[in-house]
């Protein structure tokens, strides 16, 4: 597997491959990270924060899980001096081999990239999850695309894509979302999400 060194952004959210990540950046360490990511066309790593705060505080450092998702910058808008609105997209998953916090407070990690989900067609017994997601996407008609919670292209025939979108949309605990993210079998991931949808009567129109 490929190993890379990259800056890390601990957040109280879980980013999935092909998922949207809107950010409001004002800390110098992250403004610098985003600028270098744009100039060098390189990703940064989003990891789930389990202790501490997203914003740097004097009383302690961040604690985060040992795996996450690459993020690439799609769009930036300077809404005020020192304030940057950023839209990112999730890419491959990774497992951290090591991590270090540098002088400016920015975390870096040596990461091993994980294989992307293989494409698995939706089996008939799980089609309800894809159909329900299709209805959610249809309800976005008339809403500006930049406000959509799901990024195109839509792949309603693929287990991994459908499962990941439901992971984003459902109000599941973040640690549960992270466990689903790191499952290497997209069919099992969708089966688990299908059970959640069924339990909450979300499979019927």
C-alpha atoms as a printed R data frame, in Angstrom:
    type eleno elety resid chain resno       x      y      z
1   ATOM     1    CA   UNK     A     1   0.000  0.000  0.000
2   ATOM     2    CA   UNK     A     2   1.067  3.606 -0.609
3   ATOM     3    CA   UNK     A     3   2.474  5.577  2.344
4   ATOM     4    CA   UNK     A     4   2.367  9.386  2.470
5   ATOM     5    CA   UNK     A     5   3.072 12.180  4.957
6   ATOM     6    CA   UNK     A     6   0.310 14.752  5.275
7   ATOM     7    CA   UNK     A     7  -1.091 17.467  7.559
8   ATOM     8    CA   UNK     A     8  -4.006 16.413  9.749
9   ATOM     9    CA   UNK     A     9  -7.194 18.276 10.638
10  ATOM    10    CA   UNK     A    10  -8.929 16.810 13.723
11  ATOM    11    CA   UNK     A    11 -12.662 17.567 13.508
12  ATOM    12    CA   UNK     A    12 -15.835 16.564 15.317
13  ATOM    13    CA   UNK     A    13 -17.192 15.121 12.094
14  ATOM    14    CA   UNK     A    14 -16.484 12.063  9.952
15  ATOM    15    CA   UNK     A    15 -15.625 12.649  6.290
16  ATOM    16    CA   UNK     A    16 -16.509  9.896  3.817
17  ATOM    17    CA   UNK     A    17 -15.089  9.323  0.323
18  ATOM    18    CA   UNK     A    18 -16.918 11.590 -2.166
19  ATOM    19    CA   UNK     A    19 -18.477 13.467  0.737
20  ATOM    20    CA   UNK     A    20 -18.790 17.236  1.092
21  ATOM    21    CA   UNK     A    21 -16.907 19.057  3.845
22  ATOM    22    CA   UNK     A    22 -17.624 22.781  4.366
23  ATOM    23    CA   UNK     A    23 -15.089 24.496  6.618
24  ATOM    24    CA   UNK     A    24 -14.692 27.933  8.155
25  ATOM    25    CA   UNK     A    25 -10.969 28.531  8.654
26  ATOM    26    CA   UNK     A    26  -9.480 31.284 10.811
27  ATOM    27    CA   UNK     A    27  -6.609 29.696 12.760
28  ATOM    28    CA   UNK     A    28  -3.200 30.508 11.285
29  ATOM    29    CA   UNK     A    29  -2.081 26.857 11.306
30  ATOM    30    CA   UNK     A    30  -5.050 25.797  9.191
31  ATOM    31    CA   UNK     A    31  -5.012 28.848  6.903
32  ATOM    32    CA   UNK     A    32  -1.400 27.929  6.113
33  ATOM    33    CA   UNK     A    33  -2.365 24.276  5.611
34  ATOM    34    CA   UNK     A    34  -5.168 25.155  3.191
35  ATOM    35    CA   UNK     A    35  -2.946 27.573  1.254
36  ATOM    36    CA   UNK     A    36  -0.235 24.927  0.802
37  ATOM    37    CA   UNK     A    37  -2.853 22.339 -0.141
38  ATOM    38    CA   UNK     A    38  -4.105 24.622 -2.922
39  ATOM    39    CA   UNK     A    39  -0.664 25.696 -4.178
40  ATOM    40    CA   UNK     A    40   0.793 22.179 -4.159
41  ATOM    41    CA   UNK     A    41  -2.461 20.439 -5.137
42  ATOM    42    CA   UNK     A    42  -2.061 18.039 -2.227
43  ATOM    43    CA   UNK     A    43  -4.662 16.682  0.213
44  ATOM    44    CA   UNK     A    44  -4.841 16.908  3.980
45  ATOM    45    CA   UNK     A    45  -6.208 14.288  6.336
46  ATOM    46    CA   UNK     A    46  -9.474 14.616  8.259
47  ATOM    47    CA   UNK     A    47  -9.510 12.609 11.503
48  ATOM    48    CA   UNK     A    48 -12.248 12.320 14.118
49  ATOM    49    CA   UNK     A    49 -11.533 14.353 17.242
50  ATOM    50    CA   UNK     A    50 -12.100 12.334 20.438
51  ATOM    51    CA   UNK     A    51 -10.663 14.758 23.000
52  ATOM    52    CA   UNK     A    52  -9.781 18.423 23.166
53  ATOM    53    CA   UNK     A    53 -11.196 21.080 20.847
54  ATOM    54    CA   UNK     A    54 -11.161 21.891 17.143
55  ATOM    55    CA   UNK     A    55  -9.912 25.383 18.014
56  ATOM    56    CA   UNK     A    56  -6.509 25.486 19.702
57  ATOM    57    CA   UNK     A    57  -6.644 26.081 23.455
58  ATOM    58    CA   UNK     A    58  -3.815 26.613 25.973
59  ATOM    59    CA   UNK     A    59  -4.985 23.895 28.372
60  ATOM    60    CA   UNK     A    60  -4.430 20.847 26.226
61  ATOM    61    CA   UNK     A    61  -3.888 19.217 22.876
62  ATOM    62    CA   UNK     A    62  -6.222 17.328 20.603
63  ATOM    63    CA   UNK     A    63  -6.778 13.579 20.736
64  ATOM    64    CA   UNK     A    64  -8.044 11.798 17.657
65  ATOM    65    CA   UNK     A    65  -8.579  8.396 16.082
66  ATOM    66    CA   UNK     A    66  -5.844  6.661 14.112
67  ATOM    67    CA   UNK     A    67  -7.535  6.637 10.726
68  ATOM    68    CA   UNK     A    68  -9.437  9.016  8.494
69  ATOM    69    CA   UNK     A    69 -10.091 10.355  5.019
70  ATOM    70    CA   UNK     A    70  -8.096 12.477  2.587
71  ATOM    71    CA   UNK     A    71  -9.692 15.830  1.746
72  ATOM    72    CA   UNK     A    72  -9.032 17.992 -1.305
73  ATOM    73    CA   UNK     A    73  -9.955 21.664 -1.581
74  ATOM    74    CA   UNK     A    74 -12.667 22.334 -4.157
75  ATOM    75    CA   UNK     A    75 -13.471 25.997 -3.569
76  ATOM    76    CA   UNK     A    76 -12.455 28.863 -1.272
77  ATOM    77    CA   UNK     A    77 -14.029 32.224 -0.462
78  ATOM    78    CA   UNK     A    78 -12.464 34.921  1.735
79  ATOM    79    CA   UNK     A    79 -15.575 36.163  3.533
80  ATOM    80    CA   UNK     A    80 -13.641 38.515  5.851
81  ATOM    81    CA   UNK     A    81 -10.006 39.352  6.644
82  ATOM    82    CA   UNK     A    82  -8.451 36.248  8.182
83  ATOM    83    CA   UNK     A    83 -11.591 34.166  7.589
84  ATOM    84    CA   UNK     A    84 -11.780 31.603  4.800
85  ATOM    85    CA   UNK     A    85 -14.806 29.594  3.710
86  ATOM    86    CA   UNK     A    86 -13.617 26.318  2.204
87  ATOM    87    CA   UNK     A    87 -15.437 23.487  0.459
88  ATOM    88    CA   UNK     A    88 -13.615 20.149  0.390
89  ATOM    89    CA   UNK     A    89 -14.335 16.704 -1.001
90  ATOM    90    CA   UNK     A    90 -13.488 13.375  0.601
91  ATOM    91    CA   UNK     A    91 -11.188 10.949 -1.166
92  ATOM    92    CA   UNK     A    92  -9.332  7.798 -0.072
93  ATOM    93    CA   UNK     A    93  -9.239  6.471  3.480
94  ATOM    94    CA   UNK     A    94  -5.993  6.089  5.391
95  ATOM    95    CA   UNK     A    95  -4.533  4.463  8.492
96  ATOM    96    CA   UNK     A    96  -2.029  6.456 10.543
97  ATOM    97    CA   UNK     A    97   1.337  4.823 11.183
98  ATOM    98    CA   UNK     A    98   2.663  7.742 13.253
99  ATOM    99    CA   UNK     A    99   1.775 11.312 14.177
100 ATOM   100    CA   UNK     A   100   3.566 14.406 15.457
101 ATOM   101    CA   UNK     A   101   2.566 17.907 16.449
102 ATOM   102    CA   UNK     A   102   4.819 20.583 15.014
103 ATOM   103    CA   UNK     A   103   5.805 23.967 16.424
104 ATOM   104    CA   UNK     A   104   2.863 25.854 14.896
105 ATOM   105    CA   UNK     A   105   0.412 23.382 16.452
106 ATOM   106    CA   UNK     A   106  -0.369 21.599 13.193
107 ATOM   107    CA   UNK     A   107  -0.439 17.821 13.318
108 ATOM   108    CA   UNK     A   108   1.291 15.726 10.674
109 ATOM   109    CA   UNK     A   109   0.995 12.010 10.160
110 ATOM   110    CA   UNK     A   110   2.601  9.237  8.194
111 ATOM   111    CA   UNK     A   111  -0.345  7.432  6.665
112 ATOM   112    CA   UNK     A   112  -0.930  4.238  4.754
113 ATOM   113    CA   UNK     A   113  -3.632  4.648  2.121
114 ATOM   114    CA   UNK     A   114  -6.405  2.066  2.216
115 ATOM   115    CA   UNK     A   115  -7.934  0.468 -0.853
116 ATOM   116    CA   UNK     A   116 -10.973  2.297 -2.187
117 ATOM   117    CA   UNK     A   117 -14.296  0.487 -2.007
118 ATOM   118    CA   UNK     A   118 -14.735 -1.956 -4.825
119 ATOM   119    CA   UNK     A   119 -17.856 -1.327 -6.888
120 ATOM   120    CA   UNK     A   120 -20.635 -3.645 -5.728
121 ATOM   121    CA   UNK     A   121 -24.105 -3.511 -7.354
122 ATOM   122    CA   UNK     A   122 -27.077 -3.032 -5.033
123 ATOM   123    CA   UNK     A   123 -28.655 -6.442 -4.295
124 ATOM   124    CA   UNK     A   124 -32.435 -6.642 -4.493
125 ATOM   125    CA   UNK     A   125 -32.842 -7.051 -0.726
126 ATOM   126    CA   UNK     A   126 -31.075 -3.707 -0.140
127 ATOM   127    CA   UNK     A   127 -32.659 -1.775 -3.013
128 ATOM   128    CA   UNK     A   128 -34.924  0.026 -0.561
129 ATOM   129    CA   UNK     A   129 -31.947  1.938  0.827
130 ATOM   130    CA   UNK     A   130 -30.997  3.174 -2.649
131 ATOM   131    CA   UNK     A   131 -34.614  4.064 -3.480
132 ATOM   132    CA   UNK     A   132 -34.994  6.032 -0.240
133 ATOM   133    CA   UNK     A   133 -31.784  7.940 -0.976
134 ATOM   134    CA   UNK     A   134 -33.051  8.624 -4.485
135 ATOM   135    CA   UNK     A   135 -36.127 10.273 -2.983
136 ATOM   136    CA   UNK     A   136 -33.917 12.444 -0.779
137 ATOM   137    CA   UNK     A   137 -31.890 13.534 -3.807
138 ATOM   138    CA   UNK     A   138 -35.050 14.258 -5.804
139 ATOM   139    CA   UNK     A   139 -36.194 16.579 -3.005
140 ATOM   140    CA   UNK     A   140 -33.133 18.775 -3.674
141 ATOM   141    CA   UNK     A   141 -34.651 20.001 -6.934
142 ATOM   142    CA   UNK     A   142 -34.766 23.796 -6.866
143 ATOM   143    CA   UNK     A   143 -32.078 24.113 -4.175
144 ATOM   144    CA   UNK     A   144 -28.739 25.616 -5.338
145 ATOM   145    CA   UNK     A   145 -26.192 22.837 -5.861
146 ATOM   146    CA   UNK     A   146 -23.666 24.427 -3.493
147 ATOM   147    CA   UNK     A   147 -26.163 23.848 -0.664
148 ATOM   148    CA   UNK     A   148 -26.738 20.168 -1.408
149 ATOM   149    CA   UNK     A   149 -25.648 17.802  1.383
150 ATOM   150    CA   UNK     A   150 -24.614 15.230 -1.255
151 ATOM   151    CA   UNK     A   151 -22.135 15.896 -4.058
152 ATOM   152    CA   UNK     A   152 -22.715 14.662 -7.623
153 ATOM   153    CA   UNK     A   153 -22.165 12.469 -9.519
154 ATOM   154    CA   UNK     A   154 -24.829 10.289 -7.932
155 ATOM   155    CA   UNK     A   155 -24.163  6.547 -7.956
156 ATOM   156    CA   UNK     A   156 -27.372  5.007 -6.712
157 ATOM   157    CA   UNK     A   157 -26.376  1.631 -8.147
158 ATOM   158    CA   UNK     A   158 -23.255  1.272 -5.952
159 ATOM   159    CA   UNK     A   159 -23.298 -0.179 -2.414
160 ATOM   160    CA   UNK     A   160 -20.395  1.861 -1.067
161 ATOM   161    CA   UNK     A   161 -21.628  5.193 -2.397
162 ATOM   162    CA   UNK     A   162 -25.182  4.700 -1.121
163 ATOM   163    CA   UNK     A   163 -23.958  3.502  2.282
164 ATOM   164    CA   UNK     A   164 -21.582  6.453  2.655
165 ATOM   165    CA   UNK     A   165 -24.275  8.976  1.850
166 ATOM   166    CA   UNK     A   166 -26.594  7.479  4.457
167 ATOM   167    CA   UNK     A   167 -23.751  7.577  6.985
168 ATOM   168    CA   UNK     A   168 -23.523 11.321  6.344
169 ATOM   169    CA   UNK     A   169 -27.262 11.980  6.438
170 ATOM   170    CA   UNK     A   170 -28.310  9.886  9.444
171 ATOM   171    CA   UNK     A   171 -27.768 11.270 12.990
172 ATOM   172    CA   UNK     A   172 -25.536  8.397 14.083
173 ATOM   173    CA   UNK     A   173 -22.878  8.797 16.813
174 ATOM   174    CA   UNK     A   174 -19.561  9.872 15.319
175 ATOM   175    CA   UNK     A   175 -17.662  6.825 16.580
176 ATOM   176    CA   UNK     A   176 -20.256  4.581 14.930
177 ATOM   177    CA   UNK     A   177 -19.861  6.539 11.691
178 ATOM   178    CA   UNK     A   178 -16.101  6.129 11.909
179 ATOM   179    CA   UNK     A   179 -16.396  2.365 12.352
180 ATOM   180    CA   UNK     A   180 -18.643  2.217  9.289
181 ATOM   181    CA   UNK     A   181 -16.163  4.350  7.333
182 ATOM   182    CA   UNK     A   182 -13.314  1.935  7.976
183 ATOM   183    CA   UNK     A   183 -15.251 -1.239  7.108
184 ATOM   184    CA   UNK     A   184 -13.541 -2.676  4.044
185 ATOM   185    CA   UNK     A   185 -16.694 -4.386  2.740
186 ATOM   186    CA   UNK     A   186 -19.183 -1.915  1.205
187 ATOM   187    CA   UNK     A   187 -21.919 -4.550  1.066
188 ATOM   188    CA   UNK     A   188 -21.765 -5.133  4.827
189 ATOM   189    CA   UNK     A   189 -21.722 -1.357  5.388
190 ATOM   190    CA   UNK     A   190 -24.915 -0.977  3.370
191 ATOM   191    CA   UNK     A   191 -26.540 -3.932  5.142
192 ATOM   192    CA   UNK     A   192 -25.934 -2.228  8.488
193 ATOM   193    CA   UNK     A   193 -27.326  1.080  7.208
194 ATOM   194    CA   UNK     A   194 -30.324 -0.714  5.685
195 ATOM   195    CA   UNK     A   195 -31.104 -2.134  9.140
196 ATOM   196    CA   UNK     A   196 -30.984  1.367 10.659
197 ATOM   197    CA   UNK     A   197 -33.286  2.745  7.958
198 ATOM   198    CA   UNK     A   198 -35.704 -0.139  8.412
199 ATOM   199    CA   UNK     A   199 -35.713  0.290 12.184
200 ATOM   200    CA   UNK     A   200 -36.762  3.931 11.771
201 ATOM   201    CA   UNK     A   201 -39.291  3.251  8.977
202 ATOM   202    CA   UNK     A   202 -37.279  5.275  6.466
203 ATOM   203    CA   UNK     A   203 -37.401  2.728  3.637
204 ATOM   204    CA   UNK     A   204 -40.976  3.467  2.581
205 ATOM   205    CA   UNK     A   205 -42.043  6.543  0.645
